[in-house]
mmCIF file of C-alpha atoms and ligand atoms in Angstrom:
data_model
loop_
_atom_site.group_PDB
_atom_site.id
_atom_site.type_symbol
_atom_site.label_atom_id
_atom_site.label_comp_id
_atom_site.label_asym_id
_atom_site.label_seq_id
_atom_site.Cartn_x
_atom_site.Cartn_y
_atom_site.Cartn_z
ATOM 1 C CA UNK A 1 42.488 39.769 101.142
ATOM 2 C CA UNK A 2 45.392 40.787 103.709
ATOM 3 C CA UNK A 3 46.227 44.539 102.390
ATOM 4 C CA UNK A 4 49.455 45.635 101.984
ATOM 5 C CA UNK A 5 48.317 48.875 104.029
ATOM 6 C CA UNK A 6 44.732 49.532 105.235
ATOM 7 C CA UNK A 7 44.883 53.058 104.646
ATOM 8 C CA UNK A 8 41.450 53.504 106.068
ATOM 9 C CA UNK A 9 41.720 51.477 109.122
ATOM 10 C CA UNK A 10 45.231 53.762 109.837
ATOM 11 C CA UNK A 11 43.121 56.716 109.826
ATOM 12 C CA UNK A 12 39.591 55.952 111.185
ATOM 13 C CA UNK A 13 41.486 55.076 114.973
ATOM 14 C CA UNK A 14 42.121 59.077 115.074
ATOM 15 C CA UNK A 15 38.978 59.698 113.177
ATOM 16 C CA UNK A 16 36.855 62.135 115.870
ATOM 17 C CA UNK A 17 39.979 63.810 116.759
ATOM 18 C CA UNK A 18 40.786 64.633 113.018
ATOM 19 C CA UNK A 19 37.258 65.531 112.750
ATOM 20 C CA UNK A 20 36.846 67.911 115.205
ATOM 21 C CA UNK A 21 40.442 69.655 114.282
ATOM 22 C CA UNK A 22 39.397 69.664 110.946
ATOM 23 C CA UNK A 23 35.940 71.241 111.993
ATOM 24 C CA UNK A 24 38.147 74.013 113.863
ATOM 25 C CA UNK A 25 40.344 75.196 110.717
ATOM 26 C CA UNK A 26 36.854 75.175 108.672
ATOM 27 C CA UNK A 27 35.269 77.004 111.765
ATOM 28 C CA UNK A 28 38.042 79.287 111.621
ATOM 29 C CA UNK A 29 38.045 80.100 107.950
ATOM 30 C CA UNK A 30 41.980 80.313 107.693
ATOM 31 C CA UNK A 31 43.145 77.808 105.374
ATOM 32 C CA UNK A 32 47.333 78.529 104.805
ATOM 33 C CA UNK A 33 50.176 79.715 107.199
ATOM 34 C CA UNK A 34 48.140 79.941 110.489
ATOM 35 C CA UNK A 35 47.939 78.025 113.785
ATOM 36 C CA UNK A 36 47.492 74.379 112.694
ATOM 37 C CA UNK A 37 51.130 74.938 111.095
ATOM 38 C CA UNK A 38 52.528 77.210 113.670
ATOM 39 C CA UNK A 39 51.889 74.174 116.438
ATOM 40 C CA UNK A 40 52.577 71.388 114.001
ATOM 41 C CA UNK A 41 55.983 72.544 113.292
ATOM 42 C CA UNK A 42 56.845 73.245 116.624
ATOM 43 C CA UNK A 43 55.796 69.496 117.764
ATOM 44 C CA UNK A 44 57.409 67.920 114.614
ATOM 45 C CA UNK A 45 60.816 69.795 115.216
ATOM 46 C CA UNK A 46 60.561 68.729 119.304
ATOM 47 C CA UNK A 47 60.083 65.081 117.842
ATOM 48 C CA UNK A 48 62.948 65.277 115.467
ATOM 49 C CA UNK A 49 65.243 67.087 118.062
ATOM 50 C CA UNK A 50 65.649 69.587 115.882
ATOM 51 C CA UNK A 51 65.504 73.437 116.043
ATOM 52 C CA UNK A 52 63.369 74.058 113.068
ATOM 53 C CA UNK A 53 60.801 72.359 111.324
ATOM 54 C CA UNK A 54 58.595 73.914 108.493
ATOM 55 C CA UNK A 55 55.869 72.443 106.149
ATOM 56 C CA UNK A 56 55.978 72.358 103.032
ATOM 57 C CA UNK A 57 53.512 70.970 100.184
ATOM 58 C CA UNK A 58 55.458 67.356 99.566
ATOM 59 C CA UNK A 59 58.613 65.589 100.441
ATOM 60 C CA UNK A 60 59.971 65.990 96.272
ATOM 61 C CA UNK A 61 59.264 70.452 97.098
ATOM 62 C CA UNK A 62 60.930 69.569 100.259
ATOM 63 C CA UNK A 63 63.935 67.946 98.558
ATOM 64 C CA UNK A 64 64.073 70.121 95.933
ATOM 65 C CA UNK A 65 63.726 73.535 98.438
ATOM 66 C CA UNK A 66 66.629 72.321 100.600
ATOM 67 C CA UNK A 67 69.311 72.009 97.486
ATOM 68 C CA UNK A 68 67.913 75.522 96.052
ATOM 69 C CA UNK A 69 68.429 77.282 99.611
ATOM 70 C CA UNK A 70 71.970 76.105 99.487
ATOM 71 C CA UNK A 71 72.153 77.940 96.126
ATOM 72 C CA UNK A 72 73.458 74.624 94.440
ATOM 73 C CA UNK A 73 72.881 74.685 90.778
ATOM 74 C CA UNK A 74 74.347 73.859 87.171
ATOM 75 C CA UNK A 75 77.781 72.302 87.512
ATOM 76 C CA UNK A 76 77.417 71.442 90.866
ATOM 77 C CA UNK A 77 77.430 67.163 92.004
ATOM 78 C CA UNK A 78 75.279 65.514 94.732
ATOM 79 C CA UNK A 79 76.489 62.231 95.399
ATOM 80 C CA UNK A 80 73.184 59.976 96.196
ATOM 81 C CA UNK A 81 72.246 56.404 96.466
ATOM 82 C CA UNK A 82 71.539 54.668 92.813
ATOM 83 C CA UNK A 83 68.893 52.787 94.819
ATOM 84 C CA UNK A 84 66.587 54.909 95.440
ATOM 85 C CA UNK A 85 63.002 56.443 94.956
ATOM 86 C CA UNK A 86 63.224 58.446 91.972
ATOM 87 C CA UNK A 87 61.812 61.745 94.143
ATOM 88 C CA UNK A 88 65.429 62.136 95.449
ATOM 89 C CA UNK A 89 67.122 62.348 92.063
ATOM 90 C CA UNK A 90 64.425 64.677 90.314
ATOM 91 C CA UNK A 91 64.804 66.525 93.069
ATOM 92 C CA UNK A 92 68.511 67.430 92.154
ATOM 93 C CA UNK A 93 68.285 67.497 88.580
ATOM 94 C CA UNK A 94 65.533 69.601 88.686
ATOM 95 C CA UNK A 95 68.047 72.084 91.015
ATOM 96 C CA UNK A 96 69.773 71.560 87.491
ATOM 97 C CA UNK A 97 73.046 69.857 89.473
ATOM 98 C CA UNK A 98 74.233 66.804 88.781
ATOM 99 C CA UNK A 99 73.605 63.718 90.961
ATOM 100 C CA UNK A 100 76.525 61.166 91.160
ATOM 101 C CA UNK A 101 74.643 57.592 91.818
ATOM 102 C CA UNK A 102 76.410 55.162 94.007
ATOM 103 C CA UNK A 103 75.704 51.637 94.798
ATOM 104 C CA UNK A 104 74.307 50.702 98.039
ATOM 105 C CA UNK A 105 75.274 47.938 100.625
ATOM 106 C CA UNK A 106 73.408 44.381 99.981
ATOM 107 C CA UNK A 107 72.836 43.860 103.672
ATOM 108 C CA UNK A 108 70.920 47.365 104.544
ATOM 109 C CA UNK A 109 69.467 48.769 101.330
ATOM 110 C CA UNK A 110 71.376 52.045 101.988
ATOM 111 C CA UNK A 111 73.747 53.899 100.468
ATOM 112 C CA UNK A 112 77.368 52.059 100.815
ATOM 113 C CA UNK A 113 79.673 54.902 102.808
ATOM 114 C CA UNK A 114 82.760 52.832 101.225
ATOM 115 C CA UNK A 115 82.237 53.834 98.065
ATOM 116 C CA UNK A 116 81.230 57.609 98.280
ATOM 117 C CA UNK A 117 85.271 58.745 98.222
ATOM 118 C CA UNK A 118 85.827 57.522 95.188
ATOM 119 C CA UNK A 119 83.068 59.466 93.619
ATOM 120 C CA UNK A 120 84.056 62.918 95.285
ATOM 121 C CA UNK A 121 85.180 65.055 93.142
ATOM 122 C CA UNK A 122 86.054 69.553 93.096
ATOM 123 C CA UNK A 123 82.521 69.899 91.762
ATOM 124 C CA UNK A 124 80.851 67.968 94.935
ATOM 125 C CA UNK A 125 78.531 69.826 96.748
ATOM 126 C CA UNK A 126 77.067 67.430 99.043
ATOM 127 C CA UNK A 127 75.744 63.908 99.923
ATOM 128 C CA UNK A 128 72.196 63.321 99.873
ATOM 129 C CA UNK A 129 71.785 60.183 102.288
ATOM 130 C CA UNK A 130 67.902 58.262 101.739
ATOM 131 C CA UNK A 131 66.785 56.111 104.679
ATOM 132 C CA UNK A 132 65.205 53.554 102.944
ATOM 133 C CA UNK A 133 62.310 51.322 103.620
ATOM 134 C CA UNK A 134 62.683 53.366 106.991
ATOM 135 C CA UNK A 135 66.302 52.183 108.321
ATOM 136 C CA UNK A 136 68.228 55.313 109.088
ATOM 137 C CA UNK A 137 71.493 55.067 107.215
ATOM 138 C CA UNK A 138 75.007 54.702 109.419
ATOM 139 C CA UNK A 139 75.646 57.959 108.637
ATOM 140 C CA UNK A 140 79.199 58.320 110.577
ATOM 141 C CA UNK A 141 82.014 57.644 107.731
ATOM 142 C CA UNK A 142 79.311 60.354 105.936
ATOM 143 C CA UNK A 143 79.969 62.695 108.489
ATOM 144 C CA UNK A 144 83.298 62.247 108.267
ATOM 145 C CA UNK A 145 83.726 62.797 104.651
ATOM 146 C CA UNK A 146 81.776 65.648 104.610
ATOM 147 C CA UNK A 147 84.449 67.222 106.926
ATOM 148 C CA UNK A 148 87.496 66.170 105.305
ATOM 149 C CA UNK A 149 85.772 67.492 101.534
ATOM 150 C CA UNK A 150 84.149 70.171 103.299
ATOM 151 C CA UNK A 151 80.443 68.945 101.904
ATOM 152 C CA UNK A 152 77.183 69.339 103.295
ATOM 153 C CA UNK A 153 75.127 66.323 104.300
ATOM 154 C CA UNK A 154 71.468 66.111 103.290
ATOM 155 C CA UNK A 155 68.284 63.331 104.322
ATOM 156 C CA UNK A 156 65.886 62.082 102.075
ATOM 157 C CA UNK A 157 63.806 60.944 105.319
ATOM 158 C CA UNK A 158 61.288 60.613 103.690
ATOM 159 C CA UNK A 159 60.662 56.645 104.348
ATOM 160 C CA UNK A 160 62.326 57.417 107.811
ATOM 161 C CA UNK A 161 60.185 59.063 110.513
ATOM 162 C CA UNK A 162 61.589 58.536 113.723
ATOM 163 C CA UNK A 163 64.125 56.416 113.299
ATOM 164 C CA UNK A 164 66.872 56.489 115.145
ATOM 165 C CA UNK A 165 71.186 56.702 114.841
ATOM 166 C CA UNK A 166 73.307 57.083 117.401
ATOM 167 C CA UNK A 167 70.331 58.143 119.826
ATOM 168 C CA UNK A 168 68.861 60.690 117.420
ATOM 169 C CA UNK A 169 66.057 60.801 115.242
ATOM 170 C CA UNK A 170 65.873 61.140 110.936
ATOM 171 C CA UNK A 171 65.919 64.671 110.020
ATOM 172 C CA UNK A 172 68.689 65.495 112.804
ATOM 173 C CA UNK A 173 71.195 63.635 111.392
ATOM 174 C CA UNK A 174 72.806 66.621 108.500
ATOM 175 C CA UNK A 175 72.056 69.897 107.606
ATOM 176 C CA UNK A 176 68.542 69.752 106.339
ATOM 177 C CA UNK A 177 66.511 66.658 105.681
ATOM 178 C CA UNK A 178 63.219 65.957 104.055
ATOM 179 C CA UNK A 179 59.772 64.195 105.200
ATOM 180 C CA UNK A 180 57.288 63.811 102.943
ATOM 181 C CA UNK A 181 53.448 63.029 104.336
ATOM 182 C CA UNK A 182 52.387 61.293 101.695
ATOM 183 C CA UNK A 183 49.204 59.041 102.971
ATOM 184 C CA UNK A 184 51.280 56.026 103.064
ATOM 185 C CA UNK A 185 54.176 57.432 105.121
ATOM 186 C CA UNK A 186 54.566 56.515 108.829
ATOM 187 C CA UNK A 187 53.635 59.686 109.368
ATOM 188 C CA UNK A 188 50.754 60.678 106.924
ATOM 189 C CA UNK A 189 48.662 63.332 106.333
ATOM 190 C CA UNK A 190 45.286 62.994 103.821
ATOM 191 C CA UNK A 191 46.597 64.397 100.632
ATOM 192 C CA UNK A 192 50.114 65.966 100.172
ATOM 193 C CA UNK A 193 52.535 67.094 102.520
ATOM 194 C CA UNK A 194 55.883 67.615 103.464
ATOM 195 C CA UNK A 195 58.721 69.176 105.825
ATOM 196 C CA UNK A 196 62.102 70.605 106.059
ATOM 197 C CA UNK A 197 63.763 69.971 109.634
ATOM 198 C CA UNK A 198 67.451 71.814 110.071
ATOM 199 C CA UNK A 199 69.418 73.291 112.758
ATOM 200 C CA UNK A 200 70.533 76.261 110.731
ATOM 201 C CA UNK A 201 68.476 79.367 111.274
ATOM 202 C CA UNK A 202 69.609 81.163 108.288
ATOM 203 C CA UNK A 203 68.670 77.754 106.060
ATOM 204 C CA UNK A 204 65.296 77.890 107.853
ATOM 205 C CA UNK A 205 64.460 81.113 106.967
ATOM 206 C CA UNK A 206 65.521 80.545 103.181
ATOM 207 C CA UNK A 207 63.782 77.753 102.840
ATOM 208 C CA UNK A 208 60.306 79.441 104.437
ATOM 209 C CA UNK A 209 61.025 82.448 102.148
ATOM 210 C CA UNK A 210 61.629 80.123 98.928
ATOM 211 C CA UNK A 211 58.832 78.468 99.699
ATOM 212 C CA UNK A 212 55.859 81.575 99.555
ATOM 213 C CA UNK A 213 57.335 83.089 96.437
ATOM 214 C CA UNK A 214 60.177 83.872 97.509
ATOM 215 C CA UNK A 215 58.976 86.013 100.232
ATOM 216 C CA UNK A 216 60.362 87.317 103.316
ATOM 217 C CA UNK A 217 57.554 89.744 104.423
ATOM 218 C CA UNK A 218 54.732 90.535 102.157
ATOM 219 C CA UNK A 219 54.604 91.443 98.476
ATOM 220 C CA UNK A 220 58.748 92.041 99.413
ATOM 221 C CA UNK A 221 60.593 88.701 97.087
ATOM 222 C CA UNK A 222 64.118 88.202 98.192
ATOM 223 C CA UNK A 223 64.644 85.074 95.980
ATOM 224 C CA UNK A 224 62.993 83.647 92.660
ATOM 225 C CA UNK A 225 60.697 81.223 94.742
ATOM 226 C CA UNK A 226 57.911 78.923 94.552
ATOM 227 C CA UNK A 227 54.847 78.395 95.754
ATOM 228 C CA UNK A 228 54.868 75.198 98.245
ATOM 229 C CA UNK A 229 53.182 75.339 101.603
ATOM 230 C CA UNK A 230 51.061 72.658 104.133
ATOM 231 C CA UNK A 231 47.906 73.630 104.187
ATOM 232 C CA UNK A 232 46.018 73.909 107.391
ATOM 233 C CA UNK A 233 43.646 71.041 107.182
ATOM 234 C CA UNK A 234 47.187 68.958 106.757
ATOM 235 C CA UNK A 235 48.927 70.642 109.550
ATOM 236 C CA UNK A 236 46.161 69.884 111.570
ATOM 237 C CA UNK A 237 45.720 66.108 110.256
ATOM 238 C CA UNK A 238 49.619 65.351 111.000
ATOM 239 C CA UNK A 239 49.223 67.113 114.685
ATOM 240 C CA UNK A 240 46.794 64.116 115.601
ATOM 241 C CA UNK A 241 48.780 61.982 114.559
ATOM 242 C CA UNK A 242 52.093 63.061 115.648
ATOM 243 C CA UNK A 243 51.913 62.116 119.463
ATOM 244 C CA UNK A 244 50.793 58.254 118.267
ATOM 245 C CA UNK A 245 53.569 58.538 115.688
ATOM 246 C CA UNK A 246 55.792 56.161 118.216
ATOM 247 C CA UNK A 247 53.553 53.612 119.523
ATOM 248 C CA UNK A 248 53.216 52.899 115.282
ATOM 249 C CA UNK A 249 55.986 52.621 115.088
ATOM 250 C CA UNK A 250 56.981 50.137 117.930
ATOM 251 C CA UNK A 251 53.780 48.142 116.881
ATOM 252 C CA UNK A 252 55.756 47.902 113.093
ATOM 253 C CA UNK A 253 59.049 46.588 114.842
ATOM 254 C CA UNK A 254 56.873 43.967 116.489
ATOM 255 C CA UNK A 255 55.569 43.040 113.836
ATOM 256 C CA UNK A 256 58.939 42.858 111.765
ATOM 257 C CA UNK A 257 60.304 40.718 114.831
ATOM 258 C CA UNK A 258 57.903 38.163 113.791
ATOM 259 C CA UNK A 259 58.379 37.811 110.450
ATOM 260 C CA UNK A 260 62.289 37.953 111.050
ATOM 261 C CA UNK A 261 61.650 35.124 113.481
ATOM 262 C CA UNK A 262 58.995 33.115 111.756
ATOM 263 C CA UNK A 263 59.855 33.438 107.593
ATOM 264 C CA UNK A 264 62.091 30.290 107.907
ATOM 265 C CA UNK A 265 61.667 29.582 103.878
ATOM 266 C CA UNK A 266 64.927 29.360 102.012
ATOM 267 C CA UNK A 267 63.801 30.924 99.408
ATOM 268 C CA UNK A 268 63.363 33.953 100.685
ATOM 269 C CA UNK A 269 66.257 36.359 102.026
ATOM 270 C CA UNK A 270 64.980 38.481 104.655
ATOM 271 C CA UNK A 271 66.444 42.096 105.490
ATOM 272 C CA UNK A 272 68.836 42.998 107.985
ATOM 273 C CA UNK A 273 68.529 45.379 110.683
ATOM 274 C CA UNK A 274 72.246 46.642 112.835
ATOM 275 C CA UNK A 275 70.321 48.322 115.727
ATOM 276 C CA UNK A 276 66.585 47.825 116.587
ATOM 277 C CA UNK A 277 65.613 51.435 116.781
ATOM 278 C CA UNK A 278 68.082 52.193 113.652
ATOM 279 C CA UNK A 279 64.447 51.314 111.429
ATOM 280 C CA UNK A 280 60.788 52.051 111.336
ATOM 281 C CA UNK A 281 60.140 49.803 109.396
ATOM 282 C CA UNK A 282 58.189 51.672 106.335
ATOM 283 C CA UNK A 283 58.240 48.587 104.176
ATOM 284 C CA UNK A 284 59.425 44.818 105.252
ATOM 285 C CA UNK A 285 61.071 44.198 102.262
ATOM 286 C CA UNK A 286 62.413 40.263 101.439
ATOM 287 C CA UNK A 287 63.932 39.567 98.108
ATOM 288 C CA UNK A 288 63.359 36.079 96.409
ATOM 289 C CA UNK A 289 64.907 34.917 92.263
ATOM 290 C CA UNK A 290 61.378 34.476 91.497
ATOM 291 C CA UNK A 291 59.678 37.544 92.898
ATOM 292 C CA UNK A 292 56.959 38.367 89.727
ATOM 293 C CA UNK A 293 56.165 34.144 90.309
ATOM 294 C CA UNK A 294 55.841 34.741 94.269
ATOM 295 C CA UNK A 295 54.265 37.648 94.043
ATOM 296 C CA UNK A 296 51.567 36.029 92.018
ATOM 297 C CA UNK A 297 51.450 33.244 94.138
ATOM 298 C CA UNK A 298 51.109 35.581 97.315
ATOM 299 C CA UNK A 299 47.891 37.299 96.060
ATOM 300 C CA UNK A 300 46.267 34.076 94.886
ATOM 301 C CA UNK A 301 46.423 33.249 98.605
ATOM 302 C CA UNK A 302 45.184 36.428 99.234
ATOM 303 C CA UNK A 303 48.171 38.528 100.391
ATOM 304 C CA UNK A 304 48.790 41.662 98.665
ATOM 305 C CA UNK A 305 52.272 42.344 98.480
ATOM 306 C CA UNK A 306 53.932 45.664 96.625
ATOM 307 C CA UNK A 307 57.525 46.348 94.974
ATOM 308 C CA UNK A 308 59.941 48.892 96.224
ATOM 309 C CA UNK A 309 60.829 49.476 93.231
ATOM 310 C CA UNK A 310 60.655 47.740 89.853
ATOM 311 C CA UNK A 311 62.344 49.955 88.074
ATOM 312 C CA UNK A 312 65.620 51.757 89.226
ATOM 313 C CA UNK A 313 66.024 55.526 88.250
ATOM 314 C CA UNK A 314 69.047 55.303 86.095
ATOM 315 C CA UNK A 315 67.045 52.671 84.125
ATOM 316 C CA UNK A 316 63.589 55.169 83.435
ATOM 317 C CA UNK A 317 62.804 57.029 80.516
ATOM 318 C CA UNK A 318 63.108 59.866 82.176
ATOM 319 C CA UNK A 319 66.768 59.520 82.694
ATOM 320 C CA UNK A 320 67.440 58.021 78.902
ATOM 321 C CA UNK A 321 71.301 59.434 79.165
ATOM 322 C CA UNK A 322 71.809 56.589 81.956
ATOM 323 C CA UNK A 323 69.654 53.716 80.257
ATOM 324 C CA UNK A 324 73.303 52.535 79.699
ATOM 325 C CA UNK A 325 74.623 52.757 82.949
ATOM 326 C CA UNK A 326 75.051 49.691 85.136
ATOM 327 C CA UNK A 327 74.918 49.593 88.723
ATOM 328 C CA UNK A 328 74.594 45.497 89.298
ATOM 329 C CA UNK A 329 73.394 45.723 93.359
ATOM 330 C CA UNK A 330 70.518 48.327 92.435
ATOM 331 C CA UNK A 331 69.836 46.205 89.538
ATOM 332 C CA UNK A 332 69.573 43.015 91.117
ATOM 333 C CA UNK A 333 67.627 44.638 94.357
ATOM 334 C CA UNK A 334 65.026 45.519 91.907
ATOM 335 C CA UNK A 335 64.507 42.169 89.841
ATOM 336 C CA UNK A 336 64.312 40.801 93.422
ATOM 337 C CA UNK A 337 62.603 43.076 96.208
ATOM 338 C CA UNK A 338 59.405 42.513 97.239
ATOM 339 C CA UNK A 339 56.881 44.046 100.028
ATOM 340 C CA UNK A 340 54.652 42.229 102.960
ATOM 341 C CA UNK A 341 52.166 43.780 104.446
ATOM 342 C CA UNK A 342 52.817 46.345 107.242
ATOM 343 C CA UNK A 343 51.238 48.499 109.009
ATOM 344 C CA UNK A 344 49.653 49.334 112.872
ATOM 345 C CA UNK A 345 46.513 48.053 112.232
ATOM 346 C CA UNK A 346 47.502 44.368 110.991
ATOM 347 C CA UNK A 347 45.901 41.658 113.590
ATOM 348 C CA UNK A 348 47.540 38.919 114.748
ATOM 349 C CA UNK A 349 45.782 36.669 112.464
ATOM 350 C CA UNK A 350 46.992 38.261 109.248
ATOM 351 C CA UNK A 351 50.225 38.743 110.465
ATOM 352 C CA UNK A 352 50.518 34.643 110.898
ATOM 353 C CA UNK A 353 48.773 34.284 107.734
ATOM 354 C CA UNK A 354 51.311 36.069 105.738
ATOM 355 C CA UNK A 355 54.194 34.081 107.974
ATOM 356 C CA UNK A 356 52.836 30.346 106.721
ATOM 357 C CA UNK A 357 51.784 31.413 103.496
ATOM 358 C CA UNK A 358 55.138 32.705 102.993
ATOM 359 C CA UNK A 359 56.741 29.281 104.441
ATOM 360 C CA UNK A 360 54.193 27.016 102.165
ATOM 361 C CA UNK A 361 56.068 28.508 99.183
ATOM 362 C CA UNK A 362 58.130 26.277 97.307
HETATM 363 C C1 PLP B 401 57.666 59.383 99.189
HETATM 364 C C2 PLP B 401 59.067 59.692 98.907
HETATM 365 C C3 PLP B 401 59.464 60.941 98.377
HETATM 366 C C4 PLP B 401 58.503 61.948 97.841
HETATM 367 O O1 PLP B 401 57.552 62.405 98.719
HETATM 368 P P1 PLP B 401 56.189 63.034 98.134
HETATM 369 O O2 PLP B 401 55.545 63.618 99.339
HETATM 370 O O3 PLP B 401 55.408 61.928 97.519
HETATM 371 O O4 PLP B 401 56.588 64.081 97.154
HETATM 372 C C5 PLP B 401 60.809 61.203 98.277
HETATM 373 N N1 PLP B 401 61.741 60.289 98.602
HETATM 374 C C6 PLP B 401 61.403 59.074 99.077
HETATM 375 C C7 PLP B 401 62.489 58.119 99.450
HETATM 376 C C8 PLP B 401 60.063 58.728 99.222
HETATM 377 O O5 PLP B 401 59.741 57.505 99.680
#
């Protein structure tokens, strides 16, 4: 079986360096807010470009601690894309605002900028941009609305480590953006984990306050916080990791180049890319009419494939005052995405397999 992401493999070719930091944090018997942090978030805000860089527990706490440092609340609108991973939207409803879904552009996945104007209205606050399947969003009519509506500009980047628009990198694209470590992330840590990268001093310091309680110096609560921190083990996990972070990355555009060059089926619609360094490539994501039939049809040739997502937000339980709401590109994105396998540690061999498996569909 070809895996849709050998999470094991990913891991074990950093596994004595991971060991022996690990060893060091137990050695040192200081588990939250030391070292391992101190020098992760100084190498993860030096690979962003960005000023600032704190951990925090998980990219939805990362999310969610970005819109509560800005103070946005009840009444307030985020405009975000409809097509989306639900994190982004719980993140803002559980802020209590609003979030104003939009439709996003057929070719890239993303959020489409020509329809955000429309949906501004006095109650916006800010648009919350998601780089999806790892393709940093074209984020300049965003900028530009954001000036003329005086709005601030938040990343989901969660999907998007080091990605890259106009020469710089997810998470220095806006006022504050959000990573999330999750294992399966390009960038993955071996439980939960997450960041906040920002320019802003003042938001920096917020958001590390909000984050321990509240807390600005000890047993002294400046806001009604939460609890939501990187642990040291994490910090120290991600810090291997970090400095290979690129080389993944160029080994997933590789990849990508060959299925781009070698899915010739006409069945299947393959995605579309407007700069080569604009995606990371999280997920290769192709859409087909028949995806539950192909998707079948993949793993009985032993090919496990995932979706990205089968179910869009406005269409969950969870949401039940949308359930009515149509958005028809999300929709039809979701009866028809599907994911290949990708990762760093695919060989050569599976990656071919995949390509004339794929073309021996009919
Ligand atoms: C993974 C993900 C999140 C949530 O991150 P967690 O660390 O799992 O909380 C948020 N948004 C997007 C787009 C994601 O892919």
């Amino acid at each position: 079986m070809i895996k849709f992401l050998d999470l094991e493999k990913v891991n074990n070719r950093f596994r004595r360096e991971i060991d022996s930091r690990i060893k060091t944090v137990l050695d040192k018997g200081w588990y939250l807010q030391g070292e391992e942090n101190e020098k992760f978030s100084k190498d993860f805000a030096a690979f962003c470009g960005t000023k600032y860089a704190l951990g925090v527990a998980n990219g939805l706490d990362a999310l969610r601690l970005i819109i509560k440092a800005y103070g946005f609340g009840v009444g307030d609108e985020i405009i975000v894309p409809a097509n989306t991973y639900i994190a982004t939207i719980l993140a803002i409803t559980d802020n209590g605002c609003t979030p104003v879904l939009v439709e996003p552009d057929i070719n890239t996945y993303n959020i489409n900028p020509d329809l955000i104007e429309e949906k501004i209205t006095s109650k916006t606050k800010a648009i919350m941009v998601v780089h999806l399947y790892g393709q940093a969003v074209q984020m300049q009519k965003i900028w530009d609305l954001a000036k003329k509506y005086n709005l601030k500009v938040f990343e989901d980047a969660a999907q998007g480590h080091g990605a890259m628009y106009q020469g710089r990198r997810t998470g220095n694209l806006s006022d504050a953006a959000a990573f999330s470590f999750y294992p399966g992330k390009n960038l993955g840590c071996m439980g939960d984990g997450g960041a906040v990268t920002t320019n802003d001093e003042e938001i920096y310091l917020k958001i590390k306050a909000l984050g321990n309680y509240g807390s600005d110096r000890k047993y002294h609560n400046l806001y009604k916080g939460l609890n939501s921190r990187l642990d040291e083990i994490q910090a120290a996990v991600l810090d291997v990791k970090l400095p290979h972070l690129d080389a993944d990355n160029e080994i997933r555009r590789k990849i990508a180049k060959f299925y781009l060059e070698h899915i010739t089926n006409p069945k299947i619609i393959l995605p579309k890319t407007y700069d080569e360094k604009a995606t990371v490539w999280h997920v290769f994501a192709v859409r087909t009419q028949n995806r539950d039939e192909f998707q079948k049809y993949l793993s009985d040739n032993g090919i496990q494939t995932l979706i990205h997502y089968p179910t869009p937000p406005h269409k969950q339980p969870a949401y039940a005052e949308w359930n009515n709401l149509s958005f028809p590109i999300t929709e039809e994105i979701h009866k028809t995405i599907i994911s290949l396998p990708m990762s760093p540690v695919m060989t050569d061999e599976e990656i071919k397999k995949v390509v004339d498996v794929i073309n021996a569909y009919s």
